[in-house]
Amino acid sequence: MQTALILVALAALILGLAVWRIHKQAKLYEVGFGRQLATTLSSKSFQLTLAGFVIFVGLWWVTVSLLKLPWFNRLPGPVEVVSEWLSPEPTFGISIYTKDYYTHIFYSTYRATAAFLLATLLGIPFGLLMGWNKKFYDYSLPLVELIRPIPPLAWVPLAILVLPGSEPAVIFVTFLVAFFVTTLNTLLGVESIDENYFRAAKCLGASNKDILFDVVVPGALPYVFTGLQISMGASWFSLVAGEMIAAQYGLGFLIWDSYSVIAYPVIFIGMATLGIIGWASSALVRVVGRRLMAWREAELSGSARVEV
């Protein structure tokens, strides 16, 4: 009975995600929900997506629960993980019904959001300046390329020594990875702008300030928003490393602490929660970017009509 309830819960989650996606597509293409539902359910893309989830969970169950392969003999199966996740009285104290679960989510979300906002506020201007000013590019790029490959974990001891308290240290480590992603994507956006736009602006008497705000910034925006989507995911990626070492709350801390006390199902709960929240936050950035870049889509569609 419990297994059946868990399978129903998984199916409901997948169905909920599918309905959200269908509703979004229906609004985008201005068609009826029922028609879009039929189109989506019969599409090859949706079927492959569903098959991917089914194959992944099936392989997990077969290797851990059915065959009990020696390499996976200490891992919990999907039924065990989901039952713990949805249990009102969890064996290891973490489920959707416990306060501690949401406390860890809150701390991780706060840190990832703070790091992402800092990376956005500092990385976009830095990348624009690198792409716009050749001298600044020559000064800064070697330093960026030297620091960028250093793993987040290597910064943790230094951050703890320099910054007061553990909270700023974790946010700083999380910020670094997102900052470099945002900066380099912004730089790539500036470098992708056709030189003819700069020449045309200068011929029309545009000042350096006019070129920056009327040519560089609009031209780089598509790459900037692509970078922000990657940056949001990178924030969650690097956050776990900092939380495992320098935090008392957060999903990264929860995963490491669960390993230490042999609460293995909670490890999977923390990982799955990170994946869901990371996907949702990146999707939110993508939605905001599409709304702010509506002029770009209209421009491209207009160009397509002219070519036809």
mmCIF file of C-alpha atoms in Angstrom:
data_model
loop_
_atom_site.group_PDB
_atom_site.id
_atom_site.type_symbol
_atom_site.label_atom_id
_atom_site.label_comp_id
_atom_site.label_asym_id
_atom_site.label_seq_id
_atom_site.Cartn_x
_atom_site.Cartn_y
_atom_site.Cartn_z
ATOM 1 C CA MET A 1 0.000 0.000 0.000
ATOM 2 C CA GLN A 2 2.790 2.390 0.931
ATOM 3 C CA THR A 3 4.615 1.671 -2.323
ATOM 4 C CA ALA A 4 1.458 2.404 -4.293
ATOM 5 C CA LEU A 5 1.002 5.737 -2.513
ATOM 6 C CA ILE A 6 4.604 6.693 -3.275
ATOM 7 C CA LEU A 7 4.223 5.832 -6.949
ATOM 8 C CA VAL A 8 1.033 7.900 -7.047
ATOM 9 C CA ALA A 9 2.890 10.839 -5.481
ATOM 10 C CA LEU A 10 5.659 10.588 -8.067
ATOM 11 C CA ALA A 11 3.130 10.428 -10.869
ATOM 12 C CA ALA A 12 1.306 13.456 -9.451
ATOM 13 C CA LEU A 13 4.569 15.428 -9.333
ATOM 14 C CA ILE A 14 5.392 14.622 -12.949
ATOM 15 C CA LEU A 15 1.824 15.381 -14.011
ATOM 16 C CA GLY A 16 1.912 18.723 -12.180
ATOM 17 C CA LEU A 17 5.097 19.735 -13.966
ATOM 18 C CA ALA A 18 3.582 18.689 -17.279
ATOM 19 C CA VAL A 19 0.391 20.696 -16.675
ATOM 20 C CA TRP A 20 2.436 23.783 -15.738
ATOM 21 C CA ARG A 21 4.456 23.485 -18.924
ATOM 22 C CA ILE A 22 1.349 22.971 -21.054
ATOM 23 C CA HIS A 23 -0.387 25.988 -19.510
ATOM 24 C CA LYS A 24 2.690 28.094 -20.190
ATOM 25 C CA GLN A 25 2.835 26.973 -23.825
ATOM 26 C CA ALA A 26 -0.881 27.617 -24.272
ATOM 27 C CA LYS A 27 -0.440 31.212 -23.111
ATOM 28 C CA LEU A 28 2.651 31.632 -25.281
ATOM 29 C CA TYR A 29 0.994 30.460 -28.479
ATOM 30 C CA GLU A 30 -2.477 31.810 -27.583
ATOM 31 C CA VAL A 31 -4.301 28.511 -28.106
ATOM 32 C CA GLY A 32 -6.801 26.655 -25.958
ATOM 33 C CA PHE A 33 -5.527 24.647 -23.009
ATOM 34 C CA GLY A 34 -7.232 21.450 -24.193
ATOM 35 C CA ARG A 35 -5.713 21.693 -27.646
ATOM 36 C CA GLN A 36 -2.281 22.422 -26.232
ATOM 37 C CA LEU A 37 -2.678 19.522 -23.795
ATOM 38 C CA ALA A 38 -3.358 17.077 -26.617
ATOM 39 C CA THR A 39 -0.473 18.466 -28.670
ATOM 40 C CA THR A 40 1.987 18.273 -25.785
ATOM 41 C CA LEU A 41 1.005 14.784 -24.610
ATOM 42 C CA SER A 42 1.357 13.435 -28.130
ATOM 43 C CA SER A 43 4.647 15.213 -28.796
ATOM 44 C CA LYS A 44 7.854 13.238 -28.987
ATOM 45 C CA SER A 45 9.599 15.721 -26.691
ATOM 46 C CA PHE A 46 7.164 15.092 -23.816
ATOM 47 C CA GLN A 47 7.297 11.345 -24.287
ATOM 48 C CA LEU A 48 11.092 11.375 -24.184
ATOM 49 C CA THR A 49 11.040 13.556 -21.066
ATOM 50 C CA LEU A 50 8.655 11.180 -19.322
ATOM 51 C CA ALA A 51 10.694 8.186 -20.462
ATOM 52 C CA GLY A 52 13.833 9.776 -19.019
ATOM 53 C CA PHE A 53 12.254 10.057 -15.546
ATOM 54 C CA VAL A 54 10.859 6.531 -15.705
ATOM 55 C CA ILE A 55 14.174 5.016 -16.838
ATOM 56 C CA PHE A 56 16.147 6.857 -14.170
ATOM 57 C CA VAL A 57 13.860 5.819 -11.298
ATOM 58 C CA GLY A 58 13.594 2.303 -12.732
ATOM 59 C CA LEU A 59 17.367 1.837 -12.920
ATOM 60 C CA TRP A 60 17.707 3.180 -9.390
ATOM 61 C CA TRP A 61 15.122 0.705 -8.100
ATOM 62 C CA VAL A 62 16.557 -2.247 -10.025
ATOM 63 C CA THR A 63 20.176 -1.692 -8.958
ATOM 64 C CA VAL A 64 19.448 -0.885 -5.309
ATOM 65 C CA SER A 65 16.249 -2.718 -4.357
ATOM 66 C CA LEU A 66 15.853 -5.593 -6.828
ATOM 67 C CA LEU A 67 19.368 -6.763 -7.747
ATOM 68 C CA LYS A 68 21.020 -5.273 -4.636
ATOM 69 C CA LEU A 69 24.333 -4.890 -6.398
ATOM 70 C CA PRO A 70 27.340 -4.796 -4.040
ATOM 71 C CA TRP A 71 28.344 -1.296 -5.169
ATOM 72 C CA PHE A 72 24.982 0.078 -4.076
ATOM 73 C CA ASN A 73 24.312 -2.072 -1.005
ATOM 74 C CA ARG A 74 24.357 0.923 1.382
ATOM 75 C CA LEU A 75 22.123 3.162 -0.727
ATOM 76 C CA PRO A 76 18.375 3.491 -0.080
ATOM 77 C CA GLY A 77 15.942 2.736 -2.880
ATOM 78 C CA PRO A 78 13.472 5.233 -4.353
ATOM 79 C CA VAL A 79 10.584 3.810 -2.310
ATOM 80 C CA GLU A 80 12.511 4.247 0.931
ATOM 81 C CA VAL A 81 13.569 7.796 0.056
ATOM 82 C CA VAL A 82 10.129 8.990 -1.016
ATOM 83 C CA SER A 83 8.418 7.341 1.958
ATOM 84 C CA GLU A 84 10.812 9.165 4.307
ATOM 85 C CA TRP A 85 10.314 12.413 2.390
ATOM 86 C CA LEU A 86 6.515 12.223 2.646
ATOM 87 C CA SER A 87 6.252 10.707 6.112
ATOM 88 C CA PRO A 88 4.500 12.694 8.896
ATOM 89 C CA GLU A 89 6.806 10.916 11.372
ATOM 90 C CA PRO A 90 10.133 10.484 9.533
ATOM 91 C CA THR A 91 12.672 8.051 10.943
ATOM 92 C CA PHE A 92 15.554 10.503 10.512
ATOM 93 C CA GLY A 93 13.654 13.668 11.383
ATOM 94 C CA ILE A 94 13.485 15.289 7.916
ATOM 95 C CA SER A 95 10.394 15.317 5.697
ATOM 96 C CA ILE A 96 7.944 17.764 4.177
ATOM 97 C CA TYR A 97 6.145 17.804 7.539
ATOM 98 C CA THR A 98 9.126 18.897 9.662
ATOM 99 C CA LYS A 99 10.172 22.457 10.470
ATOM 100 C CA ASP A 100 13.894 21.712 10.114
ATOM 101 C CA TYR A 101 13.432 20.783 6.459
ATOM 102 C CA TYR A 102 12.123 24.243 5.591
ATOM 103 C CA THR A 103 14.728 25.917 7.797
ATOM 104 C CA HIS A 104 17.473 24.335 5.701
ATOM 105 C CA ILE A 105 15.688 25.381 2.494
ATOM 106 C CA PHE A 106 15.327 28.963 3.743
ATOM 107 C CA TYR A 107 19.020 29.358 4.592
ATOM 108 C CA SER A 108 20.173 27.874 1.283
ATOM 109 C CA THR A 109 17.723 29.971 -0.740
ATOM 110 C CA TYR A 110 18.787 33.133 1.087
ATOM 111 C CA ARG A 111 22.493 32.464 0.468
ATOM 112 C CA ALA A 112 22.080 31.470 -3.178
ATOM 113 C CA THR A 113 19.868 34.498 -3.895
ATOM 114 C CA ALA A 114 22.242 36.913 -2.146
ATOM 115 C CA ALA A 115 25.222 35.513 -4.047
ATOM 116 C CA PHE A 116 23.328 35.629 -7.349
ATOM 117 C CA LEU A 117 22.270 39.254 -6.849
ATOM 118 C CA LEU A 118 25.823 40.284 -5.935
ATOM 119 C CA ALA A 119 27.184 38.464 -8.978
ATOM 120 C CA THR A 120 24.611 40.204 -11.170
ATOM 121 C CA LEU A 121 25.269 43.686 -9.779
ATOM 122 C CA LEU A 122 29.053 43.334 -10.067
ATOM 123 C CA GLY A 123 29.506 40.854 -12.916
ATOM 124 C CA ILE A 124 27.422 42.601 -15.584
ATOM 125 C CA PRO A 125 29.159 46.018 -15.282
ATOM 126 C CA PHE A 126 32.541 44.299 -15.053
ATOM 127 C CA GLY A 127 31.895 42.247 -18.193
ATOM 128 C CA LEU A 128 30.551 45.271 -20.092
ATOM 129 C CA LEU A 129 33.627 47.275 -19.148
ATOM 130 C CA MET A 130 35.938 44.459 -20.224
ATOM 131 C CA GLY A 131 34.260 44.200 -23.613
ATOM 132 C CA TRP A 132 33.940 47.938 -24.151
ATOM 133 C CA ASN A 133 37.393 49.132 -23.039
ATOM 134 C CA LYS A 134 40.441 47.438 -24.591
ATOM 135 C CA LYS A 135 42.857 48.655 -21.911
ATOM 136 C CA PHE A 136 40.672 47.408 -19.080
ATOM 137 C CA TYR A 137 40.318 44.103 -20.929
ATOM 138 C CA ASP A 138 44.106 43.713 -21.130
ATOM 139 C CA TYR A 139 44.501 44.525 -17.447
ATOM 140 C CA SER A 140 41.723 42.361 -16.070
ATOM 141 C CA LEU A 141 41.397 39.275 -18.276
ATOM 142 C CA PRO A 142 44.674 37.588 -17.201
ATOM 143 C CA LEU A 143 43.713 38.032 -13.538
ATOM 144 C CA VAL A 144 40.200 36.682 -14.162
ATOM 145 C CA GLU A 145 41.537 33.673 -16.021
ATOM 146 C CA LEU A 146 44.041 33.011 -13.228
ATOM 147 C CA ILE A 147 41.469 33.118 -10.413
ATOM 148 C CA ARG A 148 38.525 31.521 -12.208
ATOM 149 C CA PRO A 149 39.817 27.885 -12.242
ATOM 150 C CA ILE A 150 40.334 27.846 -8.451
ATOM 151 C CA PRO A 151 37.656 25.515 -6.990
ATOM 152 C CA PRO A 152 35.120 26.957 -4.517
ATOM 153 C CA LEU A 153 36.372 24.685 -1.723
ATOM 154 C CA ALA A 154 39.838 26.237 -1.971
ATOM 155 C CA TRP A 155 38.366 29.642 -1.079
ATOM 156 C CA VAL A 156 36.587 28.462 2.077
ATOM 157 C CA PRO A 157 39.548 28.687 4.513
ATOM 158 C CA LEU A 158 40.561 32.103 3.188
ATOM 159 C CA ALA A 159 36.980 33.375 3.361
ATOM 160 C CA ILE A 160 36.638 32.205 6.970
ATOM 161 C CA LEU A 161 39.910 33.935 7.909
ATOM 162 C CA VAL A 162 39.072 37.235 6.230
ATOM 163 C CA LEU A 163 35.313 37.615 6.649
ATOM 164 C CA PRO A 164 33.575 37.859 10.032
ATOM 165 C CA GLY A 165 31.369 34.880 10.827
ATOM 166 C CA SER A 166 30.460 31.878 8.696
ATOM 167 C CA GLU A 167 27.527 33.443 6.860
ATOM 168 C CA PRO A 168 29.522 35.987 4.789
ATOM 169 C CA ALA A 169 32.100 33.294 4.047
ATOM 170 C CA VAL A 170 29.510 30.930 2.547
ATOM 171 C CA ILE A 171 27.917 33.724 0.512
ATOM 172 C CA PHE A 172 31.345 34.830 -0.762
ATOM 173 C CA VAL A 173 32.269 31.324 -1.915
ATOM 174 C CA THR A 174 28.894 31.007 -3.619
ATOM 175 C CA PHE A 175 29.258 34.456 -5.191
ATOM 176 C CA LEU A 176 32.637 33.757 -6.810
ATOM 177 C CA VAL A 177 31.483 31.071 -9.235
ATOM 178 C CA ALA A 178 28.351 33.014 -10.219
ATOM 179 C CA PHE A 179 30.407 36.193 -10.688
ATOM 180 C CA PHE A 180 32.796 34.643 -13.200
ATOM 181 C CA VAL A 181 29.955 33.038 -15.160
ATOM 182 C CA THR A 182 28.078 36.350 -15.364
ATOM 183 C CA THR A 183 31.186 38.342 -16.254
ATOM 184 C CA LEU A 184 32.419 36.074 -19.034
ATOM 185 C CA ASN A 185 28.984 35.687 -20.628
ATOM 186 C CA THR A 186 28.542 39.452 -20.599
ATOM 187 C CA LEU A 187 31.980 39.846 -22.163
ATOM 188 C CA LEU A 188 31.053 37.316 -24.845
ATOM 189 C CA GLY A 189 27.872 39.279 -25.528
ATOM 190 C CA VAL A 190 29.821 42.477 -26.123
ATOM 191 C CA GLU A 191 32.332 40.702 -28.350
ATOM 192 C CA SER A 192 29.497 39.229 -30.435
ATOM 193 C CA ILE A 193 28.224 42.682 -31.486
ATOM 194 C CA ASP A 194 28.915 43.443 -35.144
ATOM 195 C CA GLU A 195 31.624 46.088 -35.565
ATOM 196 C CA ASN A 196 29.434 47.842 -38.129
ATOM 197 C CA TYR A 197 27.133 49.007 -35.325
ATOM 198 C CA PHE A 198 30.026 50.777 -33.622
ATOM 199 C CA ARG A 199 31.138 52.387 -36.875
ATOM 200 C CA ALA A 200 27.609 53.522 -37.677
ATOM 201 C CA ALA A 201 27.184 55.037 -34.219
ATOM 202 C CA LYS A 202 30.464 56.942 -34.498
ATOM 203 C CA CYS A 203 29.580 58.204 -37.967
ATOM 204 C CA LEU A 204 26.323 59.570 -36.544
ATOM 205 C CA GLY A 205 28.242 61.459 -33.894
ATOM 206 C CA ALA A 206 27.491 59.211 -30.912
ATOM 207 C CA SER A 207 29.635 59.712 -27.818
ATOM 208 C CA ASN A 208 31.261 56.886 -25.896
ATOM 209 C CA LYS A 209 28.410 57.058 -23.385
ATOM 210 C CA ASP A 210 25.837 56.813 -26.182
ATOM 211 C CA ILE A 211 27.632 53.808 -27.666
ATOM 212 C CA LEU A 212 27.715 52.101 -24.280
ATOM 213 C CA PHE A 213 24.007 52.495 -23.521
ATOM 214 C CA ASP A 214 22.594 52.348 -27.071
ATOM 215 C CA VAL A 215 24.834 49.719 -28.689
ATOM 216 C CA VAL A 216 26.825 47.730 -26.138
ATOM 217 C CA VAL A 217 24.170 47.119 -23.495
ATOM 218 C CA PRO A 218 21.272 46.150 -25.840
ATOM 219 C CA GLY A 219 23.560 44.052 -28.013
ATOM 220 C CA ALA A 220 24.945 42.085 -25.070
ATOM 221 C CA LEU A 221 21.613 41.469 -23.318
ATOM 222 C CA PRO A 222 20.834 38.069 -24.922
ATOM 223 C CA TYR A 223 24.171 36.715 -23.690
ATOM 224 C CA VAL A 224 23.727 38.428 -20.329
ATOM 225 C CA PHE A 225 20.459 36.620 -19.621
ATOM 226 C CA THR A 226 21.929 33.333 -20.789
ATOM 227 C CA GLY A 227 24.755 33.938 -18.358
ATOM 228 C CA LEU A 228 22.306 34.731 -15.562
ATOM 229 C CA GLN A 229 20.536 31.402 -16.039
ATOM 230 C CA ILE A 230 23.857 29.570 -15.784
ATOM 231 C CA SER A 231 24.882 31.818 -12.903
ATOM 232 C CA MET A 232 21.773 30.886 -10.920
ATOM 233 C CA GLY A 233 22.575 27.200 -11.304
ATOM 234 C CA ALA A 234 26.242 27.844 -10.481
ATOM 235 C CA SER A 235 25.180 29.577 -7.274
ATOM 236 C CA TRP A 236 23.449 26.425 -6.077
ATOM 237 C CA PHE A 237 26.371 24.308 -7.242
ATOM 238 C CA SER A 238 28.981 26.233 -5.264
ATOM 239 C CA LEU A 239 26.675 26.839 -2.308
ATOM 240 C CA VAL A 240 26.784 23.193 -1.253
ATOM 241 C CA ALA A 241 30.572 23.230 -0.992
ATOM 242 C CA GLY A 242 30.526 26.202 1.361
ATOM 243 C CA GLU A 243 27.659 24.883 3.477
ATOM 244 C CA MET A 244 29.313 21.522 3.980
ATOM 245 C CA ILE A 245 32.267 23.182 5.707
ATOM 246 C CA ALA A 246 31.262 26.578 7.084
ATOM 247 C CA ALA A 247 27.548 26.442 7.939
ATOM 248 C CA GLN A 248 25.178 25.028 10.551
ATOM 249 C CA TYR A 249 22.061 25.177 8.395
ATOM 250 C CA GLY A 250 21.320 24.711 4.708
ATOM 251 C CA LEU A 251 20.809 21.848 2.287
ATOM 252 C CA GLY A 252 24.555 21.358 1.816
ATOM 253 C CA PHE A 253 25.013 21.061 5.568
ATOM 254 C CA LEU A 254 22.027 18.704 5.723
ATOM 255 C CA ILE A 255 23.540 16.397 3.095
ATOM 256 C CA TRP A 256 26.935 16.225 4.804
ATOM 257 C CA ASP A 257 25.474 15.877 8.294
ATOM 258 C CA SER A 258 23.173 13.094 7.090
ATOM 259 C CA TYR A 259 26.184 11.216 5.736
ATOM 260 C CA SER A 260 27.974 11.636 9.068
ATOM 261 C CA VAL A 261 25.076 10.198 11.098
ATOM 262 C CA ILE A 262 24.262 7.477 8.503
ATOM 263 C CA ALA A 263 20.876 8.980 7.587
ATOM 264 C CA TYR A 264 21.254 8.002 3.942
ATOM 265 C CA PRO A 265 17.670 8.669 2.753
ATOM 266 C CA VAL A 266 18.044 12.293 3.880
ATOM 267 C CA ILE A 267 21.040 12.670 1.558
ATOM 268 C CA PHE A 268 18.792 11.926 -1.411
ATOM 269 C CA ILE A 269 16.071 14.190 -0.020
ATOM 270 C CA GLY A 270 18.550 17.079 0.182
ATOM 271 C CA MET A 271 19.893 16.394 -3.311
ATOM 272 C CA ALA A 272 16.418 16.179 -4.827
ATOM 273 C CA THR A 273 15.380 19.386 -3.064
ATOM 274 C CA LEU A 274 18.451 21.161 -4.417
ATOM 275 C CA GLY A 275 17.605 19.977 -7.930
ATOM 276 C CA ILE A 276 13.985 21.125 -7.735
ATOM 277 C CA ILE A 277 14.769 24.545 -6.264
ATOM 278 C CA GLY A 278 17.707 25.062 -8.619
ATOM 279 C CA TRP A 279 15.550 24.199 -11.621
ATOM 280 C CA ALA A 280 12.740 26.483 -10.423
ATOM 281 C CA SER A 281 15.075 29.428 -9.804
ATOM 282 C CA SER A 282 16.742 29.064 -13.205
ATOM 283 C CA ALA A 283 13.300 28.824 -14.829
ATOM 284 C CA LEU A 284 12.279 32.032 -13.042
ATOM 285 C CA VAL A 285 15.344 33.839 -14.379
ATOM 286 C CA ARG A 286 14.552 32.493 -17.837
ATOM 287 C CA VAL A 287 10.959 33.781 -17.666
ATOM 288 C CA VAL A 288 12.093 37.238 -16.530
ATOM 289 C CA GLY A 289 14.699 37.317 -19.279
ATOM 290 C CA ARG A 290 12.154 36.438 -21.949
ATOM 291 C CA ARG A 291 9.841 39.206 -20.787
ATOM 292 C CA LEU A 292 12.620 41.784 -20.766
ATOM 293 C CA MET A 293 13.874 40.526 -24.136
ATOM 294 C CA ALA A 294 10.474 40.584 -25.851
ATOM 295 C CA TRP A 295 11.762 43.310 -28.169
ATOM 296 C CA ARG A 296 14.487 40.938 -29.346
ATOM 297 C CA GLU A 297 12.016 38.182 -30.235
ATOM 298 C CA ALA A 298 9.850 40.717 -32.093
ATOM 299 C CA GLU A 299 12.910 41.926 -33.972
ATOM 300 C CA LEU A 300 13.872 38.404 -34.997
ATOM 301 C CA SER A 301 10.344 37.537 -36.095
ATOM 302 C CA GLY A 302 10.208 40.780 -38.076
ATOM 303 C CA SER A 303 13.494 39.938 -39.779
ATOM 304 C CA ALA A 304 12.152 36.509 -40.667
ATOM 305 C CA ARG A 305 9.087 38.018 -42.309
ATOM 306 C CA VAL A 306 11.247 40.364 -44.377
ATOM 307 C CA GLU A 307 13.458 37.515 -45.575
ATOM 308 C CA VAL A 308 10.443 35.462 -46.631
#
